[in-house]
Amino acid sequence: VHAIYTPLKQYLKVPERELPGLLANEEILIKGNRLLTPLLDKSSFGGSYIDIKANKININIVDSSKKNDIMSNPVMEEYLNLLYFKKVSNSLDKLNTALNELHNMAKRYNATNLTLSNEYEFNKIIVYLNVNGYEKNKAFIDNAEKIYPNLLHIVNKAENKISFNFSSSSSTLKTREIEKVIFGGDRLISEDGDLCTAGFWARQDNFNYLITAGHCAKDNTHTPDGNVNFYHDTNPRYFIGEMTHYEYQEVDYGFIFVDNPEILIIPNIKNVGNDTYRELFIIGTVDIDTVGSHICIAGAFSHVSCGNITAINVSADLKDGGKLEGAIITTAITQSGDSGGPAFQFHDRFPQYVYLVGISIAGGANYSFIEPLNKILDYGMIPVSYDPNLFDFDTPP
């Protein structure tokens, strides 16, 4: 029954039979961490994050005398056995100040293709560099390491790679009858042959939109109206609609307007490689606010992969001088062509049901970037999902 959890099993490295219990525990840890976060004095603590396998809320503490303030607070009474205090050197105030100063320093040195991330597990500022990014940003890195020798960690330096995940098509087309259904995780192709991944369906004022990454339309041929045509990369491919609005700096999303009654609007995610559950069903959305919680991505080429959230509200400096703001970093792995794919979390007891959290927008050697829903959706735009009241969650799976 639980074979659908295979991507989670690979990420957590535990027997599949243990996963429903771990997901149930994760929900409790997230609730506890949400109650804890407002209690943490930023000058005495270095943030908190959950550990699903250990079933703990890890609290980075600088001033050990403040431990009792948390333990004696009635808000945390139900969660005391889940708390683990980890002695660290860097407070959240110290890290946030350093992060802001490093962003300003990056501007002064014209640093590009790098991401600065405050990651609680390491109690450091992590610098993610693009391929060849170390040499190009050497002046910035040398000065940053000199000023913050105990606060900074450079990821893989010259070996690491960050890339927007779209690629060019080389597929050959054959004519056959196809059913016009587009799932999250399906392959999309732009007018000029760039491949990306379908994210999710959304509605606004009774109009239907397919959401994907905005950079998929960058540098493409535009229609007279300034839009970009997109197709479902099936065999043969067929026209979906025009991307009528897209952004790829500060935020990264694109809205493909779909006005074709032959295309079915179904809130399913393709789950390639799983014969028991070939599709996952979106039953709602969830905001990501807890470092350490699980997240999965459905890419057209990587298929479903899972990992944990290592940082939220992350900024990235791009090679063209632009910037991404408010992204999520995860250890889930994506590859070229996966941009735009849906990011989601599993239901804790029913593995065929998932909660949408955003879309994949970029990836590297050991991590990926997620654009969260609250950065994507226009006013009044609502993701299409199944009504949870239609399902029996009281009966064991």
mmCIF file of C-alpha atoms in Angstrom:
data_model
loop_
_atom_site.group_PDB
_atom_site.id
_atom_site.type_symbol
_atom_site.label_atom_id
_atom_site.label_comp_id
_atom_site.label_asym_id
_atom_site.label_seq_id
_atom_site.Cartn_x
_atom_site.Cartn_y
_atom_site.Cartn_z
ATOM 1 C CA VAL A 1 0.000 0.000 0.000
ATOM 2 C CA HIS A 2 2.796 2.436 0.879
ATOM 3 C CA ALA A 3 4.980 1.848 -2.203
ATOM 4 C CA ILE A 4 4.089 5.367 -3.251
ATOM 5 C CA TYR A 5 6.422 6.660 -0.522
ATOM 6 C CA THR A 6 9.506 5.359 -2.373
ATOM 7 C CA PRO A 7 11.011 8.844 -3.007
ATOM 8 C CA LEU A 8 10.625 9.645 0.707
ATOM 9 C CA LYS A 9 12.179 6.301 1.655
ATOM 10 C CA GLN A 10 15.189 7.070 -0.514
ATOM 11 C CA TYR A 11 15.609 10.489 1.088
ATOM 12 C CA LEU A 12 15.093 9.439 4.722
ATOM 13 C CA LYS A 13 16.816 6.032 4.348
ATOM 14 C CA VAL A 14 14.286 4.183 6.503
ATOM 15 C CA PRO A 15 12.061 1.139 5.823
ATOM 16 C CA GLU A 16 8.929 2.140 3.937
ATOM 17 C CA ARG A 17 6.662 0.794 6.676
ATOM 18 C CA GLU A 18 7.972 3.499 9.043
ATOM 19 C CA LEU A 19 7.116 6.436 6.777
ATOM 20 C CA PRO A 20 3.434 6.963 7.726
ATOM 21 C CA GLY A 21 4.473 7.226 11.374
ATOM 22 C CA LEU A 22 7.285 9.641 10.559
ATOM 23 C CA LEU A 23 4.934 11.857 8.557
ATOM 24 C CA ALA A 24 2.447 11.899 11.432
ATOM 25 C CA ASN A 25 5.267 12.906 13.793
ATOM 26 C CA GLU A 26 6.389 15.575 11.335
ATOM 27 C CA GLU A 27 2.980 17.242 11.533
ATOM 28 C CA ILE A 28 3.322 17.463 15.330
ATOM 29 C CA LEU A 29 6.884 18.800 15.052
ATOM 30 C CA ILE A 30 5.765 21.518 12.622
ATOM 31 C CA LYS A 31 2.957 22.609 14.956
ATOM 32 C CA GLY A 32 5.380 22.723 17.874
ATOM 33 C CA ASN A 33 7.955 24.688 15.911
ATOM 34 C CA ARG A 34 5.333 27.249 14.859
ATOM 35 C CA LEU A 35 4.469 27.839 18.519
ATOM 36 C CA LEU A 36 8.149 27.963 19.453
ATOM 37 C CA THR A 37 9.381 30.447 16.847
ATOM 38 C CA PRO A 38 7.798 33.611 18.370
ATOM 39 C CA LEU A 39 9.313 32.695 21.756
ATOM 40 C CA LEU A 40 12.919 32.683 20.539
ATOM 41 C CA ASP A 41 14.804 35.861 21.400
ATOM 42 C CA LYS A 42 16.951 36.515 18.319
ATOM 43 C CA SER A 43 19.881 37.694 20.416
ATOM 44 C CA SER A 44 19.947 34.499 22.513
ATOM 45 C CA PHE A 45 18.941 31.860 19.974
ATOM 46 C CA GLY A 46 20.077 30.891 16.483
ATOM 47 C CA GLY A 47 16.754 29.674 15.099
ATOM 48 C CA SER A 48 15.113 26.251 15.181
ATOM 49 C CA TYR A 49 14.500 23.372 12.793
ATOM 50 C CA ILE A 50 12.924 19.936 12.936
ATOM 51 C CA ASP A 51 14.521 16.517 12.506
ATOM 52 C CA ILE A 52 11.917 14.048 11.283
ATOM 53 C CA LYS A 53 13.946 10.879 11.911
ATOM 54 C CA ALA A 54 15.031 11.900 15.409
ATOM 55 C CA ASN A 55 11.525 13.272 16.159
ATOM 56 C CA LYS A 56 13.030 16.427 17.621
ATOM 57 C CA ILE A 57 12.705 20.198 17.373
ATOM 58 C CA ASN A 58 16.303 21.397 17.436
ATOM 59 C CA ILE A 59 16.812 24.782 19.083
ATOM 60 C CA ASN A 60 20.083 26.612 18.471
ATOM 61 C CA ILE A 61 20.874 28.349 21.770
ATOM 62 C CA VAL A 62 23.626 30.891 22.381
ATOM 63 C CA ASP A 63 22.748 31.898 25.936
ATOM 64 C CA SER A 64 22.086 28.679 27.877
ATOM 65 C CA SER A 65 20.456 30.596 30.712
ATOM 66 C CA LYS A 66 17.488 31.212 28.411
ATOM 67 C CA LYS A 67 16.651 27.515 28.124
ATOM 68 C CA ASN A 68 14.295 27.627 31.090
ATOM 69 C CA ASP A 69 12.340 30.472 29.474
ATOM 70 C CA ILE A 70 11.274 27.997 26.810
ATOM 71 C CA MET A 71 10.870 24.937 29.020
ATOM 72 C CA SER A 72 8.666 26.780 31.510
ATOM 73 C CA ASN A 73 6.463 28.482 28.933
ATOM 74 C CA PRO A 74 2.965 26.905 29.050
ATOM 75 C CA VAL A 75 2.660 27.201 25.261
ATOM 76 C CA MET A 76 5.326 24.493 24.888
ATOM 77 C CA GLU A 77 4.003 22.136 27.570
ATOM 78 C CA GLU A 78 2.808 19.489 25.111
ATOM 79 C CA TYR A 79 6.107 19.523 23.217
ATOM 80 C CA LEU A 80 8.741 19.441 25.972
ATOM 81 C CA ASN A 81 9.871 15.887 25.193
ATOM 82 C CA LEU A 82 10.444 16.903 21.561
ATOM 83 C CA LEU A 83 12.801 19.810 22.322
ATOM 84 C CA TYR A 84 16.561 19.502 21.916
ATOM 85 C CA PHE A 85 18.800 22.459 22.751
ATOM 86 C CA LYS A 86 21.961 22.678 20.659
ATOM 87 C CA LYS A 87 24.701 25.035 21.901
ATOM 88 C CA VAL A 88 25.887 27.311 19.089
ATOM 89 C CA SER A 89 28.030 30.431 18.697
ATOM 90 C CA ASN A 90 25.941 32.536 16.320
ATOM 91 C CA SER A 91 22.661 34.169 17.278
ATOM 92 C CA LEU A 92 19.934 34.879 14.750
ATOM 93 C CA ASP A 93 20.597 38.606 15.116
ATOM 94 C CA LYS A 94 24.274 38.062 14.338
ATOM 95 C CA LEU A 95 23.526 35.862 11.335
ATOM 96 C CA ASN A 96 20.868 38.180 9.911
ATOM 97 C CA THR A 97 23.154 41.184 10.267
ATOM 98 C CA ALA A 98 25.959 39.318 8.516
ATOM 99 C CA LEU A 99 23.587 38.190 5.778
ATOM 100 C CA ASN A 100 22.501 41.770 5.041
ATOM 101 C CA GLU A 101 26.095 42.984 5.040
ATOM 102 C CA LEU A 102 27.136 40.160 2.713
ATOM 103 C CA HIS A 103 24.365 41.073 0.264
ATOM 104 C CA ASN A 104 25.639 44.659 0.237
ATOM 105 C CA MET A 105 29.204 43.429 -0.191
ATOM 106 C CA ALA A 106 28.124 41.233 -3.115
ATOM 107 C CA LYS A 107 26.697 44.320 -4.820
ATOM 108 C CA ARG A 108 29.914 46.282 -4.267
ATOM 109 C CA TYR A 109 31.995 43.505 -5.838
ATOM 110 C CA ASN A 110 29.442 42.866 -8.629
ATOM 111 C CA ALA A 111 29.111 39.263 -7.485
ATOM 112 C CA THR A 112 26.687 37.194 -9.584
ATOM 113 C CA ASN A 113 25.425 33.617 -9.853
ATOM 114 C CA LEU A 114 25.507 33.023 -6.129
ATOM 115 C CA THR A 115 23.033 32.440 -3.337
ATOM 116 C CA LEU A 116 23.434 33.515 0.293
ATOM 117 C CA SER A 117 21.417 31.442 2.732
ATOM 118 C CA ASN A 118 21.066 31.470 6.532
ATOM 119 C CA GLU A 119 20.835 27.737 7.311
ATOM 120 C CA TYR A 120 19.953 26.885 10.901
ATOM 121 C CA GLU A 121 21.318 23.342 10.864
ATOM 122 C CA PHE A 122 24.842 24.649 10.248
ATOM 123 C CA ASN A 123 24.446 27.904 12.214
ATOM 124 C CA LYS A 124 26.268 29.622 9.359
ATOM 125 C CA ILE A 125 25.691 31.644 6.200
ATOM 126 C CA ILE A 126 25.966 29.231 3.265
ATOM 127 C CA VAL A 127 27.232 30.573 -0.068
ATOM 128 C CA TYR A 128 26.066 28.530 -3.069
ATOM 129 C CA LEU A 129 28.105 29.194 -6.197
ATOM 130 C CA ASN A 130 27.370 28.526 -9.846
ATOM 131 C CA VAL A 131 29.773 26.612 -12.069
ATOM 132 C CA ASN A 132 32.997 28.648 -12.374
ATOM 133 C CA GLY A 133 31.466 30.989 -9.822
ATOM 134 C CA TYR A 134 34.432 30.813 -7.466
ATOM 135 C CA GLU A 135 36.884 32.449 -9.854
ATOM 136 C CA LYS A 136 34.378 35.052 -11.058
ATOM 137 C CA ASN A 137 33.469 36.008 -7.486
ATOM 138 C CA LYS A 138 36.904 35.530 -5.915
ATOM 139 C CA ALA A 139 37.247 39.121 -4.714
ATOM 140 C CA PHE A 140 33.897 38.964 -2.937
ATOM 141 C CA ILE A 141 34.595 35.515 -1.424
ATOM 142 C CA ASP A 142 38.099 36.435 -0.203
ATOM 143 C CA ASN A 143 36.810 39.541 1.546
ATOM 144 C CA ALA A 144 33.748 37.789 2.942
ATOM 145 C CA GLU A 145 35.855 34.961 4.404
ATOM 146 C CA LYS A 146 38.269 37.517 5.871
ATOM 147 C CA ILE A 147 35.510 39.494 7.609
ATOM 148 C CA TYR A 148 33.356 36.503 8.628
ATOM 149 C CA PRO A 149 35.770 33.558 9.050
ATOM 150 C CA ASN A 150 33.495 31.719 11.506
ATOM 151 C CA LEU A 151 30.165 32.557 9.916
ATOM 152 C CA LEU A 152 30.647 31.509 6.317
ATOM 153 C CA HIS A 153 30.628 28.207 4.458
ATOM 154 C CA ILE A 154 31.270 28.003 0.696
ATOM 155 C CA VAL A 155 29.484 25.091 -1.000
ATOM 156 C CA ASN A 156 31.740 23.086 -3.307
ATOM 157 C CA LYS A 157 33.353 26.246 -4.617
ATOM 158 C CA ALA A 158 34.283 25.654 -8.290
ATOM 159 C CA GLU A 159 32.729 22.176 -8.479
ATOM 160 C CA ASN A 160 29.184 23.153 -7.617
ATOM 161 C CA LYS A 161 26.580 24.022 -10.222
ATOM 162 C CA ILE A 162 23.419 26.060 -10.035
ATOM 163 C CA SER A 163 21.301 26.211 -13.144
ATOM 164 C CA PHE A 164 17.827 27.123 -14.223
ATOM 165 C CA ASN A 165 16.263 23.835 -15.156
ATOM 166 C CA PHE A 166 15.128 24.136 -18.733
ATOM 167 C CA SER A 167 16.616 22.483 -21.792
ATOM 168 C CA SER A 168 16.213 22.352 -25.558
ATOM 169 C CA SER A 169 14.127 19.710 -27.278
ATOM 170 C CA SER A 170 15.480 17.185 -29.735
ATOM 171 C CA SER A 171 12.461 14.887 -29.844
ATOM 172 C CA THR A 172 10.973 13.582 -33.091
ATOM 173 C CA LEU A 173 7.216 13.763 -33.570
ATOM 174 C CA LYS A 174 4.802 11.067 -34.702
ATOM 175 C CA THR A 175 1.077 11.396 -35.200
ATOM 176 C CA ARG A 176 -1.312 9.419 -33.030
ATOM 177 C CA GLU A 177 -4.466 10.017 -31.038
ATOM 178 C CA ILE A 178 -3.832 11.454 -27.569
ATOM 179 C CA GLU A 179 -5.997 12.420 -24.636
ATOM 180 C CA LYS A 180 -5.630 16.106 -23.854
ATOM 181 C CA VAL A 181 -4.890 15.913 -20.138
ATOM 182 C CA ILE A 182 -1.989 17.807 -18.593
ATOM 183 C CA PHE A 183 -0.750 16.748 -15.160
ATOM 184 C CA GLY A 184 1.750 18.427 -12.908
ATOM 185 C CA GLY A 185 5.108 16.920 -13.869
ATOM 186 C CA ASP A 186 4.293 16.703 -17.607
ATOM 187 C CA ARG A 187 6.694 18.041 -20.228
ATOM 188 C CA LEU A 188 6.057 21.475 -21.700
ATOM 189 C CA ILE A 189 7.828 22.971 -24.686
ATOM 190 C CA SER A 190 7.977 26.615 -25.703
ATOM 191 C CA GLU A 191 7.688 28.060 -29.194
ATOM 192 C CA ASP A 192 11.480 28.004 -29.580
ATOM 193 C CA GLY A 193 11.972 24.508 -28.174
ATOM 194 C CA ASP A 194 12.812 25.094 -24.499
ATOM 195 C CA LEU A 195 11.609 22.251 -22.292
ATOM 196 C CA CYS A 196 10.128 22.824 -18.857
ATOM 197 C CA THR A 197 7.641 21.087 -16.570
ATOM 198 C CA ALA A 198 3.946 21.714 -15.918
ATOM 199 C CA GLY A 199 3.348 22.840 -12.353
ATOM 200 C CA PHE A 200 -0.314 23.061 -11.401
ATOM 201 C CA TRP A 201 -3.664 24.395 -12.555
ATOM 202 C CA ALA A 202 -5.122 27.612 -11.165
ATOM 203 C CA ARG A 203 -8.262 29.648 -11.737
ATOM 204 C CA GLN A 204 -8.846 33.385 -11.665
ATOM 205 C CA ASP A 205 -12.188 35.005 -12.552
ATOM 206 C CA ASN A 206 -13.328 31.710 -14.133
ATOM 207 C CA PHE A 207 -10.271 31.618 -16.404
ATOM 208 C CA ASN A 208 -7.898 28.639 -16.370
ATOM 209 C CA TYR A 209 -4.132 28.957 -16.136
ATOM 210 C CA LEU A 210 -1.351 26.388 -16.152
ATOM 211 C CA ILE A 211 1.448 27.547 -13.849
ATOM 212 C CA THR A 212 5.123 26.896 -14.572
ATOM 213 C CA ALA A 213 8.455 28.732 -14.257
ATOM 214 C CA GLY A 214 8.634 32.169 -15.865
ATOM 215 C CA HIS A 215 12.204 31.813 -17.121
ATOM 216 C CA CYS A 216 10.938 29.104 -19.496
ATOM 217 C CA ALA A 217 9.661 31.949 -21.694
ATOM 218 C CA LYS A 218 12.835 34.018 -21.530
ATOM 219 C CA ASP A 219 14.418 34.826 -24.910
ATOM 220 C CA ASN A 220 11.607 33.075 -26.809
ATOM 221 C CA THR A 221 9.791 34.313 -29.906
ATOM 222 C CA HIS A 222 6.792 36.410 -28.898
ATOM 223 C CA THR A 223 3.367 36.663 -30.469
ATOM 224 C CA PRO A 224 2.142 40.069 -31.697
ATOM 225 C CA ASP A 225 0.530 40.488 -28.264
ATOM 226 C CA GLY A 226 3.876 39.952 -26.515
ATOM 227 C CA ASN A 227 3.049 36.430 -25.286
ATOM 228 C CA VAL A 228 4.878 33.102 -25.716
ATOM 229 C CA ASN A 229 3.215 29.966 -27.115
ATOM 230 C CA PHE A 230 3.518 26.730 -25.139
ATOM 231 C CA TYR A 231 2.789 23.143 -26.120
ATOM 232 C CA HIS A 232 2.300 19.829 -24.358
ATOM 233 C CA ASP A 233 5.401 17.870 -25.349
ATOM 234 C CA THR A 234 3.573 14.657 -26.174
ATOM 235 C CA ASN A 235 3.903 12.707 -29.391
ATOM 236 C CA PRO A 236 2.530 14.555 -31.295
ATOM 237 C CA ARG A 237 2.691 17.775 -29.327
ATOM 238 C CA TYR A 238 -0.313 20.071 -29.214
ATOM 239 C CA PHE A 239 -0.913 23.704 -28.420
ATOM 240 C CA ILE A 240 -1.834 24.521 -24.812
ATOM 241 C CA GLY A 241 -2.006 28.285 -24.811
ATOM 242 C CA GLU A 242 -0.052 31.518 -24.554
ATOM 243 C CA MET A 243 2.009 32.484 -21.525
ATOM 244 C CA THR A 244 0.367 35.854 -20.980
ATOM 245 C CA HIS A 245 2.369 36.893 -17.944
ATOM 246 C CA TYR A 246 5.743 35.811 -16.627
ATOM 247 C CA GLU A 247 8.480 36.971 -14.259
ATOM 248 C CA TYR A 248 11.991 35.631 -13.738
ATOM 249 C CA GLN A 249 13.609 38.271 -11.535
ATOM 250 C CA GLU A 250 12.793 38.575 -7.828
ATOM 251 C CA VAL A 251 10.129 35.921 -8.438
ATOM 252 C CA ASP A 252 9.969 33.176 -11.072
ATOM 253 C CA TYR A 253 6.603 32.098 -12.452
ATOM 254 C CA GLY A 254 4.616 32.042 -15.663
ATOM 255 C CA PHE A 255 0.869 31.864 -16.347
ATOM 256 C CA ILE A 256 -0.211 29.981 -19.473
ATOM 257 C CA PHE A 257 -3.735 31.042 -20.356
ATOM 258 C CA VAL A 258 -5.715 27.976 -21.483
ATOM 259 C CA ASP A 259 -8.922 28.493 -23.446
ATOM 260 C CA ASN A 260 -9.277 25.072 -25.031
ATOM 261 C CA PRO A 261 -12.316 22.988 -23.972
ATOM 262 C CA GLU A 262 -10.553 19.821 -25.180
ATOM 263 C CA ILE A 263 -7.953 20.121 -22.410
ATOM 264 C CA LEU A 264 -9.162 18.644 -19.121
ATOM 265 C CA ILE A 265 -8.366 20.620 -15.963
ATOM 266 C CA ILE A 266 -7.402 17.920 -13.446
ATOM 267 C CA PRO A 267 -5.373 18.605 -10.238
ATOM 268 C CA ASN A 268 -3.200 15.495 -10.524
ATOM 269 C CA ILE A 269 0.575 15.080 -10.412
ATOM 270 C CA LYS A 270 2.290 12.460 -12.566
ATOM 271 C CA ASN A 271 4.087 9.842 -10.450
ATOM 272 C CA VAL A 272 6.303 8.056 -12.972
ATOM 273 C CA GLY A 273 7.726 4.719 -11.918
ATOM 274 C CA ASN A 274 5.044 3.828 -9.386
ATOM 275 C CA ASP A 275 2.644 1.196 -10.696
ATOM 276 C CA THR A 276 0.364 1.363 -7.636
ATOM 277 C CA TYR A 277 -0.237 5.106 -7.682
ATOM 278 C CA ARG A 278 0.584 6.535 -11.088
ATOM 279 C CA GLU A 279 -0.965 9.846 -10.136
ATOM 280 C CA LEU A 280 -0.990 11.920 -6.953
ATOM 281 C CA PHE A 281 -4.050 13.999 -6.072
ATOM 282 C CA ILE A 282 -3.769 17.612 -4.872
ATOM 283 C CA ILE A 283 -6.203 18.153 -1.985
ATOM 284 C CA GLY A 284 -5.056 21.581 -0.848
ATOM 285 C CA THR A 285 -2.121 23.878 -0.236
ATOM 286 C CA VAL A 286 0.244 24.523 2.668
ATOM 287 C CA ASP A 287 2.623 27.353 3.542
ATOM 288 C CA ILE A 288 6.232 26.367 4.180
ATOM 289 C CA ASP A 289 7.578 27.874 7.399
ATOM 290 C CA THR A 290 9.554 25.064 9.041
ATOM 291 C CA VAL A 291 13.155 24.219 8.242
ATOM 292 C CA GLY A 292 13.723 20.470 8.270
ATOM 293 C CA SER A 293 10.282 19.441 7.008
ATOM 294 C CA HIS A 294 10.031 17.238 3.926
ATOM 295 C CA ILE A 295 9.283 18.447 0.424
ATOM 296 C CA CYS A 296 9.001 16.622 -2.910
ATOM 297 C CA ILE A 297 9.240 17.781 -6.520
ATOM 298 C CA ALA A 298 7.765 16.225 -9.678
ATOM 299 C CA GLY A 299 10.003 17.022 -12.631
ATOM 300 C CA ALA A 300 9.461 15.931 -16.219
ATOM 301 C CA PHE A 301 12.957 14.420 -16.262
ATOM 302 C CA SER A 302 13.858 13.648 -12.617
ATOM 303 C CA HIS A 303 10.305 12.458 -11.869
ATOM 304 C CA VAL A 304 9.427 12.548 -8.146
ATOM 305 C CA SER A 305 12.301 13.252 -5.754
ATOM 306 C CA CYS A 306 12.163 14.253 -2.095
ATOM 307 C CA GLY A 307 14.386 15.999 0.422
ATOM 308 C CA ASN A 308 14.255 18.290 3.411
ATOM 309 C CA ILE A 309 13.956 22.067 3.549
ATOM 310 C CA THR A 310 17.276 23.628 4.505
ATOM 311 C CA ALA A 311 16.374 27.323 4.299
ATOM 312 C CA ILE A 312 13.432 29.656 3.643
ATOM 313 C CA ASN A 313 13.212 33.281 2.473
ATOM 314 C CA VAL A 314 16.445 32.928 0.484
ATOM 315 C CA SER A 315 17.862 35.490 -1.966
ATOM 316 C CA ALA A 316 19.936 34.692 -5.046
ATOM 317 C CA ASP A 317 21.994 37.034 -7.260
ATOM 318 C CA LEU A 318 21.690 36.116 -10.936
ATOM 319 C CA LYS A 319 24.250 36.436 -13.703
ATOM 320 C CA ASP A 320 22.224 39.090 -15.554
ATOM 321 C CA GLY A 321 22.162 41.311 -12.499
ATOM 322 C CA GLY A 322 18.718 40.206 -11.384
ATOM 323 C CA LYS A 323 17.769 38.718 -8.044
ATOM 324 C CA LEU A 324 15.423 36.065 -6.685
ATOM 325 C CA GLU A 325 13.747 36.827 -3.355
ATOM 326 C CA GLY A 326 11.897 34.632 -0.872
ATOM 327 C CA ALA A 327 12.841 31.241 -2.331
ATOM 328 C CA ILE A 328 13.095 27.913 -0.502
ATOM 329 C CA ILE A 329 16.163 25.659 -0.652
ATOM 330 C CA THR A 330 15.720 21.887 -0.457
ATOM 331 C CA THR A 331 17.926 18.805 -0.785
ATOM 332 C CA ALA A 332 15.459 17.312 -3.299
ATOM 333 C CA ILE A 333 17.314 16.934 -6.601
ATOM 334 C CA THR A 334 16.196 18.240 -9.986
ATOM 335 C CA GLN A 335 17.823 18.420 -13.401
ATOM 336 C CA SER A 336 17.587 20.252 -16.689
ATOM 337 C CA GLY A 337 13.965 20.467 -17.889
ATOM 338 C CA ASP A 338 12.405 20.157 -14.415
ATOM 339 C CA SER A 339 11.739 23.875 -13.921
ATOM 340 C CA GLY A 340 8.122 24.649 -13.156
ATOM 341 C CA GLY A 341 7.379 21.209 -11.716
ATOM 342 C CA PRO A 342 5.079 21.077 -8.677
ATOM 343 C CA ALA A 343 6.553 21.016 -5.175
ATOM 344 C CA PHE A 344 4.406 19.296 -2.579
ATOM 345 C CA GLN A 345 4.163 17.470 0.737
ATOM 346 C CA PHE A 346 2.555 14.077 1.310
ATOM 347 C CA HIS A 347 -0.524 13.534 3.463
ATOM 348 C CA ASP A 348 0.618 11.807 6.647
ATOM 349 C CA ARG A 349 -1.665 8.749 6.302
ATOM 350 C CA PHE A 350 -2.880 8.606 2.718
ATOM 351 C CA PRO A 351 0.103 8.627 0.369
ATOM 352 C CA GLN A 352 -1.897 9.265 -2.803
ATOM 353 C CA TYR A 353 -2.973 12.695 -1.507
ATOM 354 C CA VAL A 354 -0.629 15.694 -1.428
ATOM 355 C CA TYR A 355 -0.546 19.375 -0.504
ATOM 356 C CA LEU A 356 0.826 21.858 -3.027
ATOM 357 C CA VAL A 357 3.552 24.224 -1.782
ATOM 358 C CA GLY A 358 5.045 25.816 -4.934
ATOM 359 C CA ILE A 359 7.109 25.067 -8.051
ATOM 360 C CA SER A 360 10.705 24.126 -8.781
ATOM 361 C CA ILE A 361 12.706 26.951 -10.383
ATOM 362 C CA ALA A 362 16.402 25.967 -10.295
ATOM 363 C CA GLY A 363 18.745 23.266 -9.103
ATOM 364 C CA GLY A 364 22.321 22.355 -8.315
ATOM 365 C CA ALA A 365 24.515 19.387 -7.441
ATOM 366 C CA ASN A 366 22.889 18.748 -4.062
ATOM 367 C CA TYR A 367 19.910 21.062 -3.794
ATOM 368 C CA SER A 368 17.039 22.763 -5.585
ATOM 369 C CA PHE A 369 15.185 26.063 -5.353
ATOM 370 C CA ILE A 370 11.431 26.313 -4.810
ATOM 371 C CA GLU A 371 9.225 29.332 -5.490
ATOM 372 C CA PRO A 372 6.511 29.196 -2.784
ATOM 373 C CA LEU A 373 2.855 29.678 -3.635
ATOM 374 C CA ASN A 374 2.570 32.999 -1.820
ATOM 375 C CA LYS A 375 5.150 34.455 -4.228
ATOM 376 C CA ILE A 376 3.382 33.079 -7.311
ATOM 377 C CA LEU A 377 -0.350 33.592 -7.150
ATOM 378 C CA ASP A 378 -2.019 36.765 -8.377
ATOM 379 C CA TYR A 379 -4.813 38.316 -6.353
ATOM 380 C CA GLY A 380 -7.865 36.075 -6.616
ATOM 381 C CA MET A 381 -5.937 33.205 -8.268
ATOM 382 C CA ILE A 382 -6.673 29.862 -6.601
ATOM 383 C CA PRO A 383 -4.924 26.527 -7.273
ATOM 384 C CA VAL A 384 -7.277 23.830 -8.525
ATOM 385 C CA SER A 385 -7.578 20.963 -6.038
ATOM 386 C CA TYR A 386 -9.905 18.203 -4.972
ATOM 387 C CA ASP A 387 -12.276 18.874 -2.089
ATOM 388 C CA PRO A 388 -10.890 16.919 0.918
ATOM 389 C CA ASN A 389 -14.463 16.413 2.127
ATOM 390 C CA LEU A 390 -14.964 13.997 -0.779
ATOM 391 C CA PHE A 391 -12.496 11.547 0.753
ATOM 392 C CA ASP A 392 -12.786 9.283 3.774
ATOM 393 C CA PHE A 393 -9.816 10.151 5.991
ATOM 394 C CA ASP A 394 -11.242 8.255 8.967
ATOM 395 C CA THR A 395 -10.741 4.839 7.403
ATOM 396 C CA PRO A 396 -7.150 3.523 7.620
ATOM 397 C CA PRO A 397 -5.396 3.300 4.227
#
